Short mmCIF file of C-alpha atoms in Angstrom, two decimals:
data_model
loop_
_atom_site.label_atom_id
_atom_site.label_comp_id
_atom_site.label_asym_id
_atom_site.label_seq_id
_atom_site.Cartn_x
_atom_site.Cartn_y
_atom_site.Cartn_z
CA MET A 1 44.48 -11.38 12.06
CA LYS A 2 43.36 -7.54 12.48
CA SER A 3 42.83 -5.66 9.75
CA PRO A 4 44.47 -2.43 8.72
CA SER A 5 41.51 -0.39 8.55
CA PHE A 6 42.95 2.56 9.66
CA SER A 7 46.09 3.27 7.62
CA VAL A 8 44.30 4.38 4.00
CA PRO A 9 41.69 6.83 5.70
CA LEU A 10 44.68 8.05 8.26
CA PHE A 11 46.96 8.42 5.28
CA LEU A 12 44.24 10.08 3.10
CA LEU A 13 43.23 12.44 6.04
CA VAL A 14 46.87 13.39 6.55
CA LEU A 15 47.24 14.07 2.79
CA PHE A 16 43.85 16.08 2.86
CA SER A 17 44.78 18.41 6.09
CA PHE A 18 47.99 19.14 4.12
CA SER A 19 46.58 20.36 0.93
CA TRP A 20 43.89 22.33 2.94
CA ALA A 21 46.39 23.71 5.32
CA THR A 22 48.72 24.67 2.07
CA SER A 23 45.75 26.04 0.25
CA ALA A 24 44.60 28.35 3.76
CA ARG A 25 47.96 29.82 4.20
CA THR A 26 48.05 30.68 -0.04
CA HIS A 27 44.86 32.05 0.54
CA ASP A 28 45.78 34.26 3.32
CA SER A 29 49.03 35.31 2.09
CA PHE A 30 47.52 36.24 -1.08
CA LEU A 31 44.63 38.35 0.32
CA GLN A 32 47.61 39.96 2.76
CA CYS A 33 49.77 40.78 -0.50
CA LEU A 34 46.50 42.17 -1.90
CA SER A 35 46.08 44.44 0.97
CA LEU A 36 49.02 45.76 1.00
CA HIS A 37 49.65 46.63 -2.58
CA SER A 38 46.53 47.48 -4.36
CA GLY A 39 44.54 49.21 -1.99
CA ILE A 40 40.89 47.46 -3.26
CA ASN A 41 38.08 47.89 -1.58
CA ALA A 42 37.55 44.64 0.71
CA ARG A 43 34.22 44.60 -0.92
CA LEU A 44 35.74 43.67 -4.49
CA ILE A 45 37.22 40.55 -3.19
CA TYR A 46 34.76 36.99 -2.31
CA THR A 47 36.65 34.30 -0.60
CA GLN A 48 35.11 30.85 0.35
CA ASN A 49 33.82 32.53 3.56
CA SER A 50 31.87 35.55 1.99
CA SER A 51 28.14 35.24 2.04
CA SER A 52 27.99 36.36 -1.43
CA TYR A 53 31.13 34.34 -2.55
CA GLU A 54 28.44 31.12 -4.40
CA SER A 55 26.19 34.20 -5.94
CA VAL A 56 29.24 36.11 -7.58
CA LEU A 57 30.67 32.79 -8.78
CA ASP A 58 27.11 31.65 -10.43
CA LEU A 59 26.26 34.67 -11.82
CA SER A 60 28.63 34.14 -14.87
CA ALA A 61 28.87 30.42 -14.87
CA ARG A 62 27.26 29.78 -18.14
CA ASN A 63 27.60 26.21 -18.43
CA ALA A 64 26.15 24.33 -15.79
CA ARG A 65 28.08 21.26 -16.42
CA PHE A 66 30.68 23.11 -14.44
CA SER A 67 28.48 24.28 -11.60
CA THR A 68 28.43 21.15 -9.60
CA PRO A 69 29.54 20.29 -6.49
CA THR A 70 32.62 18.23 -7.43
CA THR A 71 33.45 21.24 -9.79
CA PRO A 72 37.00 22.92 -8.35
CA ARG A 73 36.06 26.47 -7.05
CA PRO A 74 38.75 29.32 -7.00
CA LEU A 75 40.07 30.28 -3.61
CA VAL A 76 39.45 33.47 -4.22
CA ILE A 77 37.56 36.03 -6.79
CA VAL A 78 38.61 39.42 -7.25
CA THR A 79 36.20 42.05 -9.39
CA PRO A 80 38.87 44.70 -9.87
CA SER A 81 37.08 48.27 -10.59
CA ASN A 82 40.18 49.80 -12.27
CA VAL A 83 43.57 48.75 -13.87
CA SER A 84 45.63 48.79 -10.66
CA HIS A 85 43.35 46.07 -9.37
CA VAL A 86 44.26 44.04 -11.93
CA GLN A 87 47.65 44.85 -11.88
CA ALA A 88 47.72 43.83 -7.91
CA THR A 89 46.02 40.53 -8.60
CA ILE A 90 48.33 39.55 -11.11
CA ASN A 91 51.62 40.37 -9.23
CA CYS A 92 50.28 38.99 -6.28
CA SER A 93 48.88 35.61 -7.57
CA ARG A 94 52.45 35.37 -9.07
CA GLU A 95 54.09 35.57 -5.83
CA HIS A 96 52.15 33.13 -4.30
CA ASP A 97 51.81 30.75 -7.22
CA MET A 98 48.36 30.62 -7.88
CA GLN A 99 47.03 30.32 -11.47
CA ILE A 100 44.80 33.26 -12.95
CA ARG A 101 41.25 32.60 -14.51
CA ILE A 102 40.03 35.86 -16.18
CA ARG A 103 36.11 36.08 -16.72
CA SER A 104 34.21 38.57 -18.78
CA GLY A 105 30.79 37.12 -19.62
CA GLY A 106 31.56 33.69 -18.40
CA HIS A 107 30.81 32.10 -21.54
CA ASP A 108 33.68 29.94 -22.25
CA TYR A 109 32.04 26.30 -23.44
CA GLU A 110 34.50 24.20 -21.22
CA GLY A 111 34.36 26.91 -18.29
CA LEU A 112 38.02 27.58 -18.18
CA SER A 113 37.50 31.55 -17.42
CA TYR A 114 36.00 30.03 -13.86
CA VAL A 115 37.43 26.66 -13.64
CA SER A 116 41.03 25.40 -12.69
CA LYS A 117 42.30 21.90 -11.60
CA VAL A 118 45.04 23.54 -9.39
CA PRO A 119 44.93 26.42 -6.54
CA PHE A 120 43.61 29.86 -8.62
CA VAL A 121 41.85 33.09 -8.31
CA ILE A 122 39.39 34.47 -10.67
CA ILE A 123 39.54 37.97 -11.97
CA ASP A 124 35.86 38.78 -12.78
CA LEU A 125 35.62 42.00 -14.89
CA ILE A 126 32.42 42.68 -14.15
CA ASN A 127 32.98 45.71 -12.47
CA MET A 128 35.28 47.17 -15.69
CA ARG A 129 32.35 47.89 -18.40
CA SER A 130 32.36 51.44 -19.42
CA ILE A 131 31.36 51.85 -22.79
CA ASP A 132 32.53 55.20 -24.38
CA VAL A 133 31.12 55.88 -28.26
CA ASP A 134 32.43 58.51 -30.48
CA THR A 135 30.05 58.81 -33.30
CA GLU A 136 31.80 61.79 -35.08
CA LYS A 137 34.65 59.36 -35.50
CA LYS A 138 32.44 55.93 -35.26
CA THR A 139 34.65 54.02 -32.86
CA ALA A 140 34.03 52.81 -29.91
CA TRP A 141 36.19 52.15 -26.53
CA ILE A 142 34.85 49.42 -24.71
CA GLN A 143 35.82 47.93 -21.37
CA ALA A 144 36.48 44.07 -21.59
CA GLY A 145 33.91 43.44 -18.49
CA ALA A 146 31.11 44.88 -20.71
CA THR A 147 28.67 42.19 -22.79
CA ILE A 148 27.86 42.62 -26.35
CA GLY A 149 24.28 43.57 -25.32
CA GLU A 150 25.54 46.40 -23.35
CA LEU A 151 27.70 47.67 -26.44
CA TYR A 152 24.70 47.62 -28.99
CA TYR A 153 22.73 49.49 -26.49
CA ARG A 154 25.33 52.26 -26.20
CA ILE A 155 25.58 52.92 -29.76
CA ALA A 156 21.75 52.60 -30.35
CA GLU A 157 21.34 55.15 -27.72
CA LYS A 158 23.51 57.39 -29.71
CA SER A 159 23.12 56.78 -33.41
CA THR A 160 20.35 54.86 -35.68
CA THR A 161 22.63 53.98 -38.73
CA LEU A 162 25.80 53.08 -36.76
CA ALA A 163 26.52 49.53 -35.54
CA PHE A 164 28.94 46.66 -34.47
CA PRO A 165 29.36 43.13 -36.44
CA ALA A 166 29.40 40.76 -33.09
CA GLY A 167 27.43 38.14 -32.12
CA VAL A 168 23.91 37.46 -31.49
CA CYS A 169 23.69 36.30 -27.95
CA PRO A 170 23.44 39.97 -25.81
CA THR A 171 25.11 38.17 -22.52
CA VAL A 172 28.17 37.24 -24.07
CA GLY A 173 31.57 39.39 -22.75
CA VAL A 174 33.52 41.40 -25.19
CA GLY A 175 36.87 40.31 -23.39
CA GLY A 176 36.33 36.61 -24.94
CA HIS A 177 34.46 37.01 -27.77
CA PHE A 178 36.66 39.73 -29.17
CA SER A 179 39.74 37.89 -28.74
CA GLY A 180 38.61 34.71 -29.96
CA GLY A 181 37.11 36.04 -33.17
CA GLY A 182 33.61 37.11 -32.80
CA TYR A 183 31.31 36.47 -35.19
CA GLY A 184 27.84 37.60 -36.10
CA MET A 185 24.86 38.41 -38.56
CA MET A 186 26.96 40.88 -40.27
CA THR A 187 30.17 38.82 -40.59
CA ARG A 188 29.54 38.66 -44.58
CA LYS A 189 29.44 42.29 -44.98
CA PHE A 190 32.05 43.80 -42.74
CA GLY A 191 34.02 40.82 -40.88
CA LEU A 192 34.66 39.75 -37.15
CA ALA A 193 34.45 41.60 -34.23
CA ALA A 194 38.44 41.36 -34.10
CA ASP A 195 38.82 42.78 -37.61
CA GLN A 196 37.29 45.88 -35.93
CA ILE A 197 39.75 46.24 -33.31
CA ILE A 198 41.83 49.32 -33.97
CA ASP A 199 43.49 49.40 -30.24
CA ALA A 200 43.31 47.89 -27.14
CA HIS A 201 44.67 47.83 -23.31
CA ILE A 202 46.36 44.97 -21.71
CA VAL A 203 47.89 43.82 -18.60
CA THR A 204 50.62 41.70 -18.85
CA VAL A 205 52.61 39.15 -16.73
CA ASP A 206 55.07 41.96 -15.18
CA GLY A 207 52.10 44.42 -14.47
CA ARG A 208 52.90 46.40 -17.35
CA ILE A 209 49.76 48.52 -18.97
CA LEU A 210 50.24 48.46 -22.97
CA ASP A 211 48.35 49.96 -25.55
CA ARG A 212 49.08 48.89 -29.34
CA ASN A 213 51.86 51.23 -29.69
CA SER A 214 53.78 50.05 -26.64
CA MET A 215 52.54 46.29 -26.73
CA GLY A 216 53.92 46.36 -30.52
CA GLU A 217 52.19 44.69 -33.75
CA ASP A 218 52.99 41.25 -32.64
CA LEU A 219 51.07 41.31 -29.94
CA PHE A 220 48.54 43.10 -31.13
CA TRP A 221 47.86 40.92 -33.91
CA ALA A 222 47.86 37.59 -31.49
CA ILE A 223 45.12 38.87 -28.88
CA ARG A 224 42.89 39.93 -32.15
CA GLY A 225 41.83 36.30 -32.38
CA GLY A 226 44.16 33.72 -30.76
CA GLY A 227 42.96 34.42 -27.28
CA GLY A 228 43.83 37.17 -25.35
CA ALA A 229 43.66 35.47 -22.07
CA SER A 230 47.36 33.20 -23.31
CA PHE A 231 48.92 36.79 -23.39
CA GLY A 232 47.54 38.84 -20.40
CA VAL A 233 44.51 40.78 -19.02
CA ILE A 234 43.17 42.71 -21.80
CA VAL A 235 41.28 45.25 -19.94
CA ALA A 236 39.72 47.41 -22.85
CA TRP A 237 39.24 47.51 -26.75
CA LYS A 238 39.10 50.26 -29.18
CA VAL A 239 36.74 49.20 -32.02
CA LYS A 240 35.75 50.84 -35.72
CA LEU A 241 31.76 51.08 -35.88
CA VAL A 242 30.20 50.44 -39.14
CA SER A 243 27.39 52.14 -40.99
CA VAL A 244 23.91 50.35 -41.16
CA PRO A 245 20.93 51.54 -43.05
CA SER A 246 18.37 52.52 -40.76
CA THR A 247 15.89 50.21 -42.03
CA VAL A 248 16.74 46.73 -42.27
CA THR A 249 14.73 43.42 -43.27
CA VAL A 250 14.78 39.86 -40.87
CA PHE A 251 12.88 36.85 -41.88
CA THR A 252 12.48 33.49 -40.35
CA VAL A 253 11.08 30.79 -42.68
CA ASN A 254 10.54 26.87 -41.39
CA ARG A 255 10.96 24.19 -43.25
CA THR A 256 9.83 20.40 -42.40
CA LEU A 257 11.47 17.37 -43.83
CA GLU A 258 7.93 16.78 -45.00
CA GLU A 259 7.92 20.31 -46.61
CA ASN A 260 11.47 19.44 -48.73
CA ALA A 261 13.88 20.71 -46.04
CA THR A 262 16.75 18.41 -47.29
CA LYS A 263 16.80 19.79 -50.85
CA LEU A 264 16.46 22.92 -49.67
CA VAL A 265 19.27 22.68 -46.85
CA HIS A 266 21.64 21.44 -49.71
CA LYS A 267 20.76 24.12 -52.35
CA TRP A 268 21.60 26.63 -49.10
CA GLN A 269 24.94 25.26 -49.08
CA SER A 270 25.86 26.81 -52.57
CA VAL A 271 23.67 29.88 -52.33
CA ALA A 272 24.43 31.34 -48.86
CA GLU A 273 27.81 32.37 -49.18
CA ALA A 274 27.93 33.11 -52.77
CA ILE A 275 24.93 35.74 -52.62
CA ASP A 276 25.22 39.33 -52.07
CA GLU A 277 27.19 40.43 -48.80
CA ASP A 278 24.20 42.34 -47.61
CA LEU A 279 22.53 39.25 -47.08
CA TYR A 280 23.21 36.56 -44.00
CA PHE A 281 21.14 33.81 -43.67
CA ARG A 282 21.69 30.93 -41.40
CA VAL A 283 20.06 27.27 -40.86
CA PHE A 284 19.08 26.09 -37.62
CA LEU A 285 18.32 22.36 -37.47
CA ARG A 286 15.72 20.83 -34.74
CA ALA A 287 13.68 18.17 -34.15
CA VAL A 288 9.95 19.07 -33.90
CA ASN A 289 6.82 17.11 -33.47
CA SER A 290 5.60 15.60 -37.16
CA SER A 291 1.82 16.62 -38.41
CA GLN A 292 1.85 13.13 -37.73
CA GLU A 293 0.48 12.41 -34.72
CA GLY A 294 3.07 10.67 -32.22
CA LYS A 295 5.96 11.41 -34.63
CA ARG A 296 9.08 13.48 -34.88
CA THR A 297 10.90 15.07 -37.73
CA VAL A 298 13.63 17.64 -38.67
CA GLN A 299 12.74 21.24 -38.98
CA ALA A 300 15.13 23.69 -40.99
CA SER A 301 14.54 27.35 -39.70
CA PHE A 302 15.92 29.92 -42.27
CA THR A 303 16.93 32.97 -40.49
CA SER A 304 18.31 36.10 -42.21
CA LEU A 305 19.37 39.55 -41.66
CA PHE A 306 19.52 41.69 -44.77
CA LEU A 307 20.57 45.26 -44.62
CA GLY A 308 18.04 46.71 -47.07
CA ARG A 309 14.15 47.11 -47.44
CA ILE A 310 11.78 44.07 -48.37
CA ASP A 311 11.44 44.63 -51.40
CA GLN A 312 15.15 44.49 -52.31
CA LEU A 313 15.09 41.26 -50.23
CA ILE A 314 12.81 39.38 -51.93
CA ALA A 315 13.90 40.20 -55.66
CA LEU A 316 17.29 39.01 -54.66
CA MET A 317 15.74 35.90 -52.92
CA GLN A 318 13.46 35.00 -55.89
CA GLU A 319 16.70 35.17 -58.11
CA SER A 320 19.08 33.16 -56.31
CA PHE A 321 17.11 30.26 -53.93
CA PRO A 322 13.50 30.66 -55.35
CA GLU A 323 12.87 27.34 -54.45
CA LEU A 324 12.56 28.68 -50.63
CA GLY A 325 9.38 30.37 -51.83
CA LEU A 326 10.25 33.62 -49.66
CA VAL A 327 7.15 36.15 -49.59
CA LYS A 328 6.67 39.75 -48.52
CA GLU A 329 4.61 38.48 -45.45
CA ASP A 330 7.56 36.16 -43.98
CA CYS A 331 9.47 39.14 -43.97
CA ILE A 332 9.83 42.41 -41.37
CA GLU A 333 11.48 45.84 -41.52
CA MET A 334 13.06 46.96 -38.65
CA SER A 335 16.03 49.21 -37.17
CA TRP A 336 19.63 47.40 -36.87
CA ILE A 337 18.73 47.75 -32.72
CA GLN A 338 15.61 46.03 -33.03
CA SER A 339 16.97 42.93 -34.85
CA ILE A 340 19.32 42.26 -31.77
CA LEU A 341 16.64 41.74 -29.69
CA TYR A 342 14.79 39.64 -32.77
CA PHE A 343 17.47 37.01 -33.34
CA PRO A 344 17.77 35.97 -29.96
CA GLY A 345 14.31 35.30 -29.76
CA ILE A 346 13.53 38.50 -27.48
CA PRO A 347 9.88 40.02 -28.17
CA GLN A 348 9.75 42.95 -30.30
CA SER A 349 7.36 44.94 -27.13
CA GLU A 350 10.43 44.51 -24.54
CA SER A 351 12.14 47.66 -23.85
CA LEU A 352 15.92 47.90 -25.10
CA ASP A 353 17.26 47.84 -21.42
CA VAL A 354 16.61 43.85 -21.73
CA LEU A 355 20.25 44.61 -23.25
CA LEU A 356 21.75 45.46 -20.42
CA ASN A 357 20.68 42.33 -18.29
CA ARG A 358 23.70 40.56 -18.18
CA THR A 359 22.01 37.26 -16.78
CA GLY A 360 19.68 37.11 -19.66
CA THR A 361 16.45 35.30 -19.77
CA ILE A 362 16.93 33.64 -23.16
CA ARG A 363 16.33 30.10 -23.73
CA THR A 364 19.00 29.02 -26.14
CA VAL A 365 20.64 25.33 -26.20
CA THR A 366 23.50 26.62 -24.67
CA ALA A 367 21.86 28.12 -21.46
CA GLY A 368 22.19 25.11 -19.38
CA ILE A 369 23.93 21.82 -19.24
CA PHE A 370 25.64 21.41 -22.90
CA LYS A 371 28.25 19.80 -25.03
CA ALA A 372 29.15 21.81 -28.29
CA LYS A 373 31.56 21.42 -31.22
CA SER A 374 32.14 23.06 -34.62
CA ASP A 375 33.25 22.23 -38.01
CA TYR A 376 33.95 23.95 -41.27
CA VAL A 377 32.47 22.94 -44.33
CA THR A 378 34.49 23.53 -47.77
CA GLU A 379 32.53 21.36 -49.92
CA PRO A 380 28.81 20.79 -50.02
CA ILE A 381 27.60 17.67 -47.77
CA PRO A 382 25.45 15.51 -50.57
CA GLU A 383 21.84 14.85 -49.89
CA ILE A 384 22.28 11.27 -48.98
CA ALA A 385 24.74 12.63 -45.87
CA LEU A 386 22.46 14.99 -45.09
CA GLU A 387 19.49 12.23 -44.70
CA GLY A 388 21.99 10.21 -42.62
CA LEU A 389 22.37 13.55 -40.27
CA TRP A 390 18.59 13.79 -39.63
CA GLN A 391 18.57 10.16 -38.01
CA TRP A 392 20.92 11.72 -35.12
CA PHE A 393 17.78 13.91 -34.15
CA TYR A 394 15.56 10.84 -33.22
CA GLU A 395 18.46 9.08 -30.84
CA ASP A 396 17.42 8.87 -27.17
CA GLU A 397 20.64 10.34 -26.28
CA SER A 398 19.98 13.41 -28.40
CA GLY A 399 18.72 15.61 -25.58
CA THR A 400 18.15 18.73 -26.91
CA LEU A 401 19.93 18.75 -30.52
CA GLU A 402 20.98 21.87 -32.55
CA LEU A 403 23.15 22.23 -35.14
CA ILE A 404 23.63 26.00 -36.78
CA PHE A 405 24.88 26.14 -40.28
CA SER A 406 26.64 30.09 -40.46
CA PRO A 407 27.42 30.68 -44.04
CA TYR A 408 30.69 32.47 -45.07
CA GLY A 409 32.12 34.44 -48.15
CA GLY A 410 31.72 38.13 -48.98
CA ILE A 411 34.51 40.15 -47.05
CA MET A 412 35.60 36.70 -45.33
CA ASP A 413 36.69 35.65 -48.48
CA GLU A 414 38.95 38.96 -48.95
CA ILE A 415 40.83 39.08 -45.86
CA SER A 416 43.87 36.60 -45.65
CA GLU A 417 44.28 33.81 -43.25
CA SER A 418 47.13 35.43 -41.67
CA GLU A 419 45.62 38.67 -41.37
CA THR A 420 44.75 37.76 -37.90
CA PRO A 421 45.16 34.40 -35.83
CA PHE A 422 41.41 33.62 -36.97
CA PRO A 423 42.14 31.34 -40.06
CA HIS A 424 39.07 30.80 -41.33
CA ARG A 425 38.63 32.70 -43.95
CA ALA A 426 38.33 32.17 -48.30
CA GLY A 427 37.56 28.29 -49.04
CA ASN A 428 34.80 27.82 -46.26
CA LEU A 429 31.04 27.73 -47.33
CA TYR A 430 29.59 27.77 -43.74
CA LYS A 431 30.60 26.89 -40.18
CA ILE A 432 28.54 24.35 -38.15
CA HIS A 433 27.91 24.56 -34.67
CA TYR A 434 26.68 21.45 -32.82
CA ALA A 435 25.06 21.33 -29.32
CA VAL A 436 23.29 19.15 -27.23
CA SER A 437 21.71 19.95 -24.15
CA TRP A 438 20.34 18.35 -20.96
CA GLU A 439 18.65 19.11 -17.42
CA GLU A 440 19.37 15.95 -15.45
CA GLU A 441 22.61 16.90 -13.56
CA ASP A 442 23.84 13.61 -12.28
CA ALA A 443 27.32 12.59 -13.98
CA SER A 444 26.12 9.21 -16.03
CA THR A 445 23.25 11.00 -17.87
CA SER A 446 25.93 14.18 -18.51
CA GLN A 447 28.59 11.22 -19.99
CA LYS A 448 25.71 9.65 -22.04
CA HIS A 449 24.95 12.76 -24.31
CA ILE A 450 28.68 13.74 -24.32
CA ASN A 451 29.25 10.42 -25.93
CA PHE A 452 26.37 11.17 -28.17
CA MET A 453 28.20 14.42 -29.40
CA ARG A 454 31.30 12.53 -29.84
CA ARG A 455 29.54 9.86 -32.03
CA LEU A 456 28.04 12.94 -34.32
CA TYR A 457 31.04 14.27 -34.38
CA LYS A 458 32.67 11.07 -35.71
CA TYR A 459 29.91 10.69 -38.39
CA MET A 460 30.12 14.11 -39.85
CA GLU A 461 34.13 13.51 -40.20
CA PRO A 462 33.92 12.91 -43.95
CA TYR A 463 32.00 15.67 -45.09
CA VAL A 464 33.95 18.65 -43.21
CA SER A 465 37.26 20.17 -43.62
CA LYS A 466 40.35 18.17 -43.55
CA SER A 467 44.20 18.30 -42.77
CA PRO A 468 43.42 20.16 -40.56
CA ARG A 469 39.97 19.41 -39.31
CA ALA A 470 39.35 22.89 -38.34
CA ALA A 471 37.32 24.70 -35.43
CA TYR A 472 36.43 27.81 -34.07
CA MET A 473 37.92 28.84 -30.87
CA ASN A 474 35.23 30.47 -29.23
CA TYR A 475 33.43 26.99 -29.00
CA ARG A 476 35.91 25.62 -26.85
CA ASP A 477 36.36 22.01 -27.09
CA LEU A 478 38.48 19.93 -24.81
CA ASP A 479 37.74 17.04 -27.29
CA LEU A 480 40.38 18.27 -29.34
CA GLY A 481 43.35 17.97 -26.99
CA SER A 482 44.61 19.78 -24.33
CA ASN A 483 47.56 21.15 -22.34
CA ASN A 484 49.35 19.58 -19.40
CA GLU A 485 48.56 20.87 -15.97
CA GLY A 486 52.30 21.76 -15.76
CA ASN A 487 53.60 25.06 -17.00
CA TYR A 488 55.20 22.98 -20.14
CA THR A 489 53.37 21.50 -22.75
CA SER A 490 55.45 20.37 -26.10
CA TYR A 491 54.73 21.81 -29.66
CA THR A 492 53.51 18.20 -30.76
CA GLN A 493 51.07 17.80 -27.85
CA ALA A 494 49.66 21.44 -28.17
CA SER A 495 49.22 21.40 -32.24
CA ARG A 496 46.51 18.83 -31.84
CA TRP A 497 43.97 21.24 -30.68
CA ALA A 498 45.92 24.36 -31.63
CA LEU A 499 46.53 23.91 -35.31
CA LYS A 500 42.37 23.31 -35.50
CA TYR A 501 41.75 26.46 -34.16
CA PHE A 502 44.79 28.70 -35.46
CA LYS A 503 46.19 26.49 -38.66
CA ASN A 504 49.57 27.79 -39.74
CA ASN A 505 49.19 30.89 -37.08
CA PHE A 506 49.87 29.14 -34.50
CA ASN A 507 53.44 29.04 -35.07
CA ARG A 508 53.31 32.84 -35.08
CA LEU A 509 51.23 32.78 -31.46
CA ILE A 510 53.84 30.63 -29.90
CA HIS A 511 56.66 33.27 -30.76
CA VAL A 512 54.68 35.88 -29.56
CA LYS A 513 53.71 34.11 -26.20
CA SER A 514 57.51 33.44 -25.69
CA MET A 515 58.42 37.01 -26.01
CA VAL A 516 55.70 38.22 -23.39
CA ASP A 517 54.81 35.58 -20.96
CA PRO A 518 58.18 33.22 -21.56
CA GLN A 519 57.69 31.42 -17.92
CA ASN A 520 53.99 30.50 -19.28
CA PHE A 521 52.39 32.34 -15.91
CA PHE A 522 49.21 32.79 -18.36
CA ARG A 523 48.02 29.23 -19.06
CA HIS A 524 45.20 27.11 -19.14
CA GLU A 525 44.03 23.37 -21.03
CA GLN A 526 44.21 25.48 -24.40
CA SER A 527 46.45 28.58 -23.95
CA VAL A 528 49.19 29.18 -26.45
CA PRO A 529 52.13 27.62 -25.02
CA THR A 530 55.89 28.91 -25.02
CA LEU A 531 58.50 28.07 -27.40
CA LEU A 532 60.14 24.60 -25.93
CA GLN A 533 60.62 22.03 -28.43
CA GLY A 534 59.09 18.53 -27.92
#
């Protein structure tokens, strides 16, 4: 009896050929549509046959976990140089049933700005990054393809006493960073990046270009912490700049477990959120070599920005946290823009031009292949639980594990949970950022480290916020839940992840989404769904 050896392969071959042919037809029709309606230069469009396709795709693909041979790739990458190109791309994508992924800096932790499971096009905003700083009015217009490093550089070109309160990593794009909240070393003094936004330009599903006045306060509210990619393509932000002293002070003090790190971290939990709002100091936790040969220990790095001089800082620390033993020799006075180099570990000898480098040479735990998560802490974690946490740093599966504790308090306590979609305000002592990275590219190694991170996250459950266990949207985590692949996801399903990011603000976000994008064209695994009951 002959085996039907060709039946299955033939079926798969037919299915593959059909899918390929369908994608090819979609791809060709989409390109024809673009050429007819946009006047976009062909040099701004990259297909899979383009010689530069790979380099353009990889340039802003920040998590190497999503740069493998099996990662779905866009049929087309469009790099618009003006708003009309964005409008045409949206219109042609709708006409030819292609999803859109919007990429500013490419730092989405789950790759959602450049990966999709269905045929898709990337709108890469790399060519839309102009920045106009007005020192007289203390404002700036920033195109959404700019990085925060480029923004800091342009501010410093014009002023030594103006700044902007956003993140530490200079290659992060302002498009996603601002629309998800955006915190940094001045958050306790001035709030989030999103709290400084006073206007925006967005291209909606029907191709209209709206500013704050024409979009209305509901949509303007939604894009300042609710994730812009759910509502349209944000192409520019207008922000307030903040005033800082011409001289600020920084320090980094390292303490290992043998140097009383457990008690210091425990005390830090009640000090950092209550101390003067001019002082922001976080804790980095990493495994390092012990002074005992062949052994490992955990090191707590206390890293700080103080908006003032050394003498003021020393007096403040001696009053509030004498246990750390901070002395003048630990501290460095510098300008605010120099502190922008200091915190990501860029040598002070480097030119400020390094902030214009979009690819970046900074080595962080989220610079290669990684998995990350977040938590909010509302009560101090007991010492015994911290001692249990240290054991996780010694596990074989821990890879390069790093935890960052970032304090709240200050002005964050004064802003209402509903002021923007970002709800994590009063009542939070600090936020935890968990990240594990590794070098091996095979799937089994990746799964091993991802499982490790999930087990660590489970261990921390008793010690963090509850009902919901809150999370930060800019630290995207698909373990929390995801939408269906189609254009309908029930409220119940979306709530599993969305209430963690937005709490009660999720309900208003759904109403805004249903008004501006009722057919749910702008969607991804964790986009705000439209108002359908489920």
